[in-house]
PDB file of C-alpha atoms in Angstrom:
ATOM      1  CA  UNK A  10     -76.305 -91.813 111.339  1.00 60.00           C
ATOM      2  CA  UNK A  11     -79.886 -90.966 112.251  1.00 67.00           C
ATOM      3  CA  UNK A  12     -80.599 -94.697 112.511  1.00 85.00           C
ATOM      4  CA  UNK A  13     -77.387 -96.161 114.003  1.00 87.00           C
ATOM      5  CA  UNK A  14     -78.458 -99.816 114.079  1.00 90.00           C
ATOM      6  CA  UNK A  15     -79.326 -99.767 110.376  1.00 91.00           C
ATOM      7  CA  UNK A  16     -75.994 -98.092 109.602  1.00 89.00           C
ATOM      8  CA  UNK A  17     -74.160-100.704 111.706  1.00 93.00           C
ATOM      9  CA  UNK A  18     -75.848-103.570 109.869  1.00 93.00           C
ATOM     10  CA  UNK A  19     -75.210-102.027 106.454  1.00 93.00           C
ATOM     11  CA  UNK A  20     -71.490-101.509 107.160  1.00 93.00           C
ATOM     12  CA  UNK A  21     -71.176-105.076 108.508  1.00 93.00           C
ATOM     13  CA  UNK A  22     -72.688-106.397 105.281  1.00 93.00           C
ATOM     14  CA  UNK A  23     -70.810-104.290 102.723  1.00 90.00           C
ATOM     15  CA  UNK A  24     -67.556-103.989 104.755  1.00 87.00           C
ATOM     16  CA  UNK A  25     -66.651-100.651 103.153  1.00 90.00           C
ATOM     17  CA  UNK A  26     -63.641 -99.211 105.057  1.00 93.00           C
ATOM     18  CA  UNK A  27     -64.708 -95.548 104.711  1.00 92.00           C
ATOM     19  CA  UNK A  28     -68.166 -96.292 106.111  1.00 93.00           C
ATOM     20  CA  UNK A  29     -66.704 -98.459 108.872  1.00 95.00           C
ATOM     21  CA  UNK A  30     -64.362 -95.599 109.870  1.00 95.00           C
ATOM     22  CA  UNK A  31     -67.336 -93.209 110.231  1.00 95.00           C
ATOM     23  CA  UNK A  32     -69.320 -95.711 112.281  1.00 96.00           C
ATOM     24  CA  UNK A  33     -66.275 -96.399 114.499  1.00 96.00           C
ATOM     25  CA  UNK A  34     -65.939 -92.663 115.192  1.00 96.00           C
ATOM     26  CA  UNK A  35     -69.661 -92.450 116.000  1.00 96.00           C
ATOM     27  CA  UNK A  36     -69.346 -95.406 118.409  1.00 96.00           C
ATOM     28  CA  UNK A  37     -66.337 -93.835 120.103  1.00 96.00           C
ATOM     29  CA  UNK A  38     -68.206 -90.557 120.678  1.00 96.00           C
ATOM     30  CA  UNK A  39     -71.134 -92.513 122.124  1.00 95.00           C
ATOM     31  CA  UNK A  40     -68.805 -94.377 124.488  1.00 96.00           C
ATOM     32  CA  UNK A  41     -69.540 -97.657 122.668  1.00 97.00           C
ATOM     33  CA  UNK A  42     -65.989 -99.066 122.817  1.00 97.00           C
ATOM     34  CA  UNK A  43     -66.851-102.628 121.637  1.00 97.00           C
ATOM     35  CA  UNK A  44     -68.568-101.094 118.594  1.00 97.00           C
ATOM     36  CA  UNK A  45     -65.603 -98.799 117.921  1.00 97.00           C
ATOM     37  CA  UNK A  46     -63.187-101.762 118.073  1.00 98.00           C
ATOM     38  CA  UNK A  47     -65.371-103.853 115.760  1.00 97.00           C
ATOM     39  CA  UNK A  48     -65.714-101.125 113.123  1.00 97.00           C
ATOM     40  CA  UNK A  49     -62.071-100.048 113.291  1.00 97.00           C
ATOM     41  CA  UNK A  50     -61.229-103.636 112.353  1.00 97.00           C
ATOM     42  CA  UNK A  51     -63.704-103.500 109.464  1.00 96.00           C
ATOM     43  CA  UNK A  52     -62.037-100.218 108.428  1.00 96.00           C
ATOM     44  CA  UNK A  53     -58.704-102.130 108.317  1.00 95.00           C
ATOM     45  CA  UNK A  54     -57.395 -99.869 111.063  1.00 96.00           C
ATOM     46  CA  UNK A  55     -56.176-102.827 113.083  1.00 96.00           C
ATOM     47  CA  UNK A  56     -53.456-101.103 115.085  1.00 96.00           C
ATOM     48  CA  UNK A  57     -55.822 -98.436 116.433  1.00 97.00           C
ATOM     49  CA  UNK A  58     -58.440-101.140 117.146  1.00 98.00           C
ATOM     50  CA  UNK A  59     -55.880-103.089 119.188  1.00 98.00           C
ATOM     51  CA  UNK A  60     -54.749-100.071 121.236  1.00 98.00           C
ATOM     52  CA  UNK A  61     -58.359 -99.076 121.930  1.00 98.00           C
ATOM     53  CA  UNK A  62     -59.196-102.649 123.000  1.00 98.00           C
ATOM     54  CA  UNK A  63     -56.094-102.732 125.195  1.00 98.00           C
ATOM     55  CA  UNK A  64     -56.888 -99.419 126.920  1.00 97.00           C
ATOM     56  CA  UNK A  65     -60.517-100.334 127.620  1.00 97.00           C
ATOM     57  CA  UNK A  66     -60.166-104.084 128.341  1.00 97.00           C
ATOM     58  CA  UNK A  67     -62.102-105.059 125.220  1.00 97.00           C
ATOM     59  CA  UNK A  68     -59.557-107.560 123.913  1.00 98.00           C
ATOM     60  CA  UNK A  69     -62.188-110.267 123.473  1.00 97.00           C
ATOM     61  CA  UNK A  70     -64.024-107.973 121.040  1.00 97.00           C
ATOM     62  CA  UNK A  71     -60.776-107.431 119.106  1.00 98.00           C
ATOM     63  CA  UNK A  72     -60.042-111.172 119.127  1.00 96.00           C
ATOM     64  CA  UNK A  73     -63.536-112.056 117.873  1.00 96.00           C
ATOM     65  CA  UNK A  74     -63.313-109.344 115.218  1.00 95.00           C
ATOM     66  CA  UNK A  75     -60.241-111.019 113.715  1.00 95.00           C
ATOM     67  CA  UNK A  76     -62.431-114.081 112.976  1.00 89.00           C
ATOM     68  CA  UNK A  77     -59.435-116.405 113.230  1.00 80.00           C
ATOM     69  CA  UNK A  78     -57.630-114.556 110.413  1.00 87.00           C
ATOM     70  CA  UNK A  79     -55.209-112.548 112.544  1.00 94.00           C
ATOM     71  CA  UNK A  80     -51.477-112.372 111.895  1.00 95.00           C
ATOM     72  CA  UNK A  81     -48.918-114.071 114.098  1.00 96.00           C
ATOM     73  CA  UNK A  82     -47.949-110.649 115.514  1.00 96.00           C
ATOM     74  CA  UNK A  83     -51.577-109.890 116.419  1.00 97.00           C
ATOM     75  CA  UNK A  84     -52.077-113.211 118.198  1.00 97.00           C
ATOM     76  CA  UNK A  85     -48.775-112.766 120.055  1.00 97.00           C
ATOM     77  CA  UNK A  86     -49.852-109.289 121.203  1.00 97.00           C
ATOM     78  CA  UNK A  87     -53.220-110.658 122.377  1.00 98.00           C
ATOM     79  CA  UNK A  88     -51.458-113.535 124.184  1.00 98.00           C
ATOM     80  CA  UNK A  89     -49.176-111.120 126.051  1.00 97.00           C
ATOM     81  CA  UNK A  90     -52.159-108.931 126.973  1.00 98.00           C
ATOM     82  CA  UNK A  91     -53.989-111.912 128.510  1.00 98.00           C
ATOM     83  CA  UNK A  92     -50.856-113.261 130.186  1.00 98.00           C
ATOM     84  CA  UNK A  93     -50.146-109.911 131.881  1.00 97.00           C
ATOM     85  CA  UNK A  94     -53.674-110.022 133.309  1.00 97.00           C
ATOM     86  CA  UNK A  95     -53.266-113.643 134.509  1.00 97.00           C
ATOM     87  CA  UNK A  96     -55.948-114.821 132.031  1.00 98.00           C
ATOM     88  CA  UNK A  97     -53.843-117.900 131.345  1.00 98.00           C
ATOM     89  CA  UNK A  98     -56.242-120.109 129.314  1.00 98.00           C
ATOM     90  CA  UNK A  99     -56.954-117.163 126.966  1.00 97.00           C
ATOM     91  CA  UNK A 100     -53.215-116.482 126.618  1.00 98.00           C
ATOM     92  CA  UNK A 101     -52.459-120.171 125.998  1.00 98.00           C
ATOM     93  CA  UNK A 102     -55.069-120.329 123.219  1.00 97.00           C
ATOM     94  CA  UNK A 103     -53.412-117.361 121.476  1.00 96.00           C
ATOM     95  CA  UNK A 104     -49.911-118.830 121.858  1.00 97.00           C
ATOM     96  CA  UNK A 105     -51.189-122.059 120.306  1.00 97.00           C
ATOM     97  CA  UNK A 106     -52.543-120.070 117.319  1.00 94.00           C
ATOM     98  CA  UNK A 107     -48.982-118.721 116.862  1.00 94.00           C
ATOM     99  CA  UNK A 108     -47.675-122.314 117.048  1.00 95.00           C
ATOM    100  CA  UNK A 109     -45.856-121.391 120.263  1.00 97.00           C
ATOM    101  CA  UNK A 110     -46.908-124.776 121.616  1.00 98.00           C
ATOM    102  CA  UNK A 111     -44.376-124.914 124.462  1.00 98.00           C
ATOM    103  CA  UNK A 112     -45.662-121.650 125.921  1.00 98.00           C
ATOM    104  CA  UNK A 113     -49.289-122.713 125.434  1.00 98.00           C
ATOM    105  CA  UNK A 114     -48.695-126.034 127.234  1.00 98.00           C
ATOM    106  CA  UNK A 115     -46.849-124.331 130.087  1.00 97.00           C
ATOM    107  CA  UNK A 116     -49.779-121.973 130.722  1.00 98.00           C
ATOM    108  CA  UNK A 117     -52.435-124.690 130.434  1.00 98.00           C
ATOM    109  CA  UNK A 118     -50.567-126.822 132.991  1.00 96.00           C
ATOM    110  CA  UNK A 119     -50.218-123.835 135.318  1.00 96.00           C
ATOM    111  CA  UNK A 120     -54.031-123.574 135.323  1.00 96.00           C
ATOM    112  CA  UNK A 121     -54.306-127.264 136.189  1.00 94.00           C
ATOM    113  CA  UNK A 122     -56.611-130.160 135.581  1.00 92.00           C
ATOM    114  CA  UNK A 123     -59.538-128.250 134.065  1.00 95.00           C
ATOM    115  CA  UNK A 124     -57.326-127.322 131.083  1.00 97.00           C
ATOM    116  CA  UNK A 125     -55.903-130.822 130.439  1.00 96.00           C
ATOM    117  CA  UNK A 126     -58.072-131.385 127.352  1.00 96.00           C
ATOM    118  CA  UNK A 127     -56.660-128.215 125.782  1.00 97.00           C
ATOM    119  CA  UNK A 128     -53.135-129.259 126.814  1.00 97.00           C
ATOM    120  CA  UNK A 129     -53.674-132.614 125.068  1.00 94.00           C
ATOM    121  CA  UNK A 130     -54.885-130.828 121.919  1.00 96.00           C
ATOM    122  CA  UNK A 131     -51.771-128.603 121.908  1.00 97.00           C
ATOM    123  CA  UNK A 132     -49.405-131.574 122.290  1.00 94.00           C
ATOM    124  CA  UNK A 133     -51.302-133.427 119.558  1.00 94.00           C
ATOM    125  CA  UNK A 134     -50.670-130.508 117.179  1.00 95.00           C
ATOM    126  CA  UNK A 135     -47.057-129.938 118.270  1.00 95.00           C
ATOM    127  CA  UNK A 136     -45.848-133.528 117.721  1.00 91.00           C
ATOM    128  CA  UNK A 137     -42.862-132.729 119.930  1.00 93.00           C
ATOM    129  CA  UNK A 138     -41.276-135.462 122.061  1.00 90.00           C
ATOM    130  CA  UNK A 139     -40.259-132.884 124.659  1.00 95.00           C
ATOM    131  CA  UNK A 140     -43.804-131.534 125.064  1.00 95.00           C
ATOM    132  CA  UNK A 141     -45.281-135.044 125.013  1.00 91.00           C
ATOM    133  CA  UNK A 142     -42.976-136.104 127.885  1.00 89.00           C
ATOM    134  CA  UNK A 143     -43.757-132.894 129.802  1.00 94.00           C
ATOM    135  CA  UNK A 144     -47.472-133.647 129.617  1.00 91.00           C
ATOM    136  CA  UNK A 145     -47.051-137.354 130.432  1.00 88.00           C
ATOM    137  CA  UNK A 146     -44.962-136.426 133.500  1.00 89.00           C
ATOM    138  CA  UNK A 147     -47.762-134.088 134.587  1.00 90.00           C
ATOM    139  CA  UNK A 148     -50.430-136.762 134.025  1.00 86.00           C
ATOM    140  CA  UNK A 149     -48.387-139.306 135.993  1.00 84.00           C
ATOM    141  CA  UNK A 150     -48.114-136.853 138.896  1.00 86.00           C
ATOM    142  CA  UNK A 151     -44.360-136.294 138.574  1.00 86.00           C
ATOM    143  CA  UNK A 152     -44.723-132.537 139.153  1.00 81.00           C
ATOM    144  CA  UNK A 153     -47.255-132.490 141.998  1.00 85.00           C
ATOM    145  CA  UNK A 154     -47.425-136.104 143.255  1.00 84.00           C
ATOM    146  CA  UNK A 155     -51.072-136.271 142.129  1.00 84.00           C
ATOM    147  CA  UNK A 156     -51.577-138.818 139.309  1.00 80.00           C
ATOM    148  CA  UNK A 157     -54.400-137.730 136.991  1.00 85.00           C
ATOM    149  CA  UNK A 158     -57.263-139.775 135.551  1.00 80.00           C
ATOM    150  CA  UNK A 159     -55.736-142.481 133.250  1.00 77.00           C
ATOM    151  CA  UNK A 160     -58.337-141.554 130.618  1.00 81.00           C
ATOM    152  CA  UNK A 161     -56.211-138.480 129.893  1.00 84.00           C
ATOM    153  CA  UNK A 162     -53.257-140.697 128.901  1.00 78.00           C
ATOM    154  CA  UNK A 163     -55.613-142.635 126.609  1.00 77.00           C
ATOM    155  CA  UNK A 164     -56.805-139.369 125.007  1.00 83.00           C
ATOM    156  CA  UNK A 165     -53.222-138.128 124.628  1.00 81.00           C
ATOM    157  CA  UNK A 166     -52.179-141.256 122.698  1.00 78.00           C
ATOM    158  CA  UNK A 167     -55.223-140.799 120.456  1.00 83.00           C
ATOM    159  CA  UNK A 168     -54.374-137.125 119.838  1.00 88.00           C
ATOM    160  CA  UNK A 169     -50.844-138.186 118.824  1.00 80.00           C
ATOM    161  CA  UNK A 170     -52.205-140.876 116.524  1.00 79.00           C
ATOM    162  CA  UNK A 171     -50.700-143.647 118.689  1.00 73.00           C
ATOM    163  CA  UNK A 172     -53.782-145.826 118.438  1.00 68.00           C
ATOM    164  CA  UNK A 173     -52.127-149.066 119.536  1.00 67.00           C
ATOM    165  CA  UNK A 174     -50.730-147.388 122.673  1.00 72.00           C
ATOM    166  CA  UNK A 175     -54.161-145.846 123.248  1.00 66.00           C
ATOM    167  CA  UNK A 176     -55.661-149.341 123.006  1.00 68.00           C
ATOM    168  CA  UNK A 177     -53.161-150.739 125.545  1.00 72.00           C
ATOM    169  CA  UNK A 178     -53.958-147.884 127.928  1.00 70.00           C
ATOM    170  CA  UNK A 179     -57.681-148.509 127.411  1.00 63.00           C
ATOM    171  CA  UNK A 180     -57.234-152.180 128.386  1.00 69.00           C
ATOM    172  CA  UNK A 181     -55.470-151.186 131.626  1.00 70.00           C
ATOM    173  CA  UNK A 182     -58.198-148.632 132.456  1.00 63.00           C
ATOM    174  CA  UNK A 183     -60.974-151.118 131.615  1.00 66.00           C
ATOM    175  CA  UNK A 184     -59.376-153.724 133.909  1.00 75.00           C
ATOM    176  CA  UNK A 185     -59.298-151.164 136.747  1.00 69.00           C
ATOM    177  CA  UNK A 186     -62.935-150.244 136.105  1.00 66.00           C
ATOM    178  CA  UNK A 187     -63.970-153.919 136.180  1.00 69.00           C
ATOM    179  CA  UNK A 188     -62.095-154.471 139.450  1.00 74.00           C
ATOM    180  CA  UNK A 189     -64.095-151.572 140.937  1.00 75.00           C
ATOM    181  CA  UNK A 190     -67.322-153.075 139.602  1.00 78.00           C
ATOM    182  CA  UNK A 191     -67.804-150.395 136.926  1.00 71.00           C
ATOM    183  CA  UNK A 192     -68.606-152.882 134.180  1.00 72.00           C
ATOM    184  CA  UNK A 193     -70.605-150.439 132.055  1.00 73.00           C
ATOM    185  CA  UNK A 194     -67.759-147.861 131.995  1.00 65.00           C
ATOM    186  CA  UNK A 195     -65.283-150.616 131.063  1.00 60.00           C
ATOM    187  CA  UNK A 196     -67.561-151.831 128.254  1.00 64.00           C
ATOM    188  CA  UNK A 197     -68.075-148.304 126.864  1.00 66.00           C
ATOM    189  CA  UNK A 198     -64.317-147.626 126.840  1.00 63.00           C
ATOM    190  CA  UNK A 199     -63.441-150.932 125.158  1.00 62.00           C
ATOM    191  CA  UNK A 200     -66.155-150.491 122.549  1.00 63.00           C
ATOM    192  CA  UNK A 201     -64.950-146.942 121.811  1.00 71.00           C
ATOM    193  CA  UNK A 202     -61.380-148.242 121.442  1.00 63.00           C
ATOM    194  CA  UNK A 203     -62.605-151.012 119.114  1.00 60.00           C
ATOM    195  CA  UNK A 204     -64.336-148.394 116.937  1.00 68.00           C
ATOM    196  CA  UNK A 205     -61.201-146.193 116.886  1.00 67.00           C
ATOM    197  CA  UNK A 206     -58.991-149.107 115.779  1.00 59.00           C
ATOM    198  CA  UNK A 207     -61.502-150.127 113.152  1.00 68.00           C
ATOM    199  CA  UNK A 208     -61.688-146.562 111.804  1.00 71.00           C
ATOM    200  CA  UNK A 209     -57.888-146.577 111.475  1.00 66.00           C
ATOM    201  CA  UNK A 210     -57.986-150.047 109.841  1.00 60.00           C
ATOM    202  CA  UNK A 211     -55.644-151.405 112.499  1.00 53.00           C
ATOM    203  CA  UNK A 212     -55.478-155.005 113.701  1.00 51.00           C
ATOM    204  CA  UNK A 213     -57.927-155.794 116.490  1.00 46.00           C
TER     205      UNK A 213
END
């Protein structure tokens, strides 16, 4: 390893476990923990890579190294790691990858309004009446007495494939926008709804 960067690139390209193991050991000795985690994964030494990432707070490197091909157990372990460190959006994303949609939604809603889009995506995948009602209650302000932007309800219906309900919600929102003098916003929303219905070949 006289030329480490060349060795790194070569191992990344050929993905030979024995070579990756050597490079991982070199990285560890150099104090390059992200590199060690990356090459341990390439060496198929996933358990050691996880424990190293956990000890040195390099879980994002481990997560990225899985390239979306991790096992359910791996994603659950990553989720618990993030949850213990109060990194709730990261934990929720991992729970969603395990199809633990209820847990993912719970954490997204604990974060609040900035994670609503992700909460909508989770409910759209889950297709669970219970989770749908939980999110609708949150959007209506049942939990905190703060009703959220009606556009979220529109997006939720779309995510669930309820295009006619989405259209009805869009009409209500557009009427409110017009009453406030926001004619352009109302027009954009109605046109977008028209395009959605057309794409789904539904009656206009």
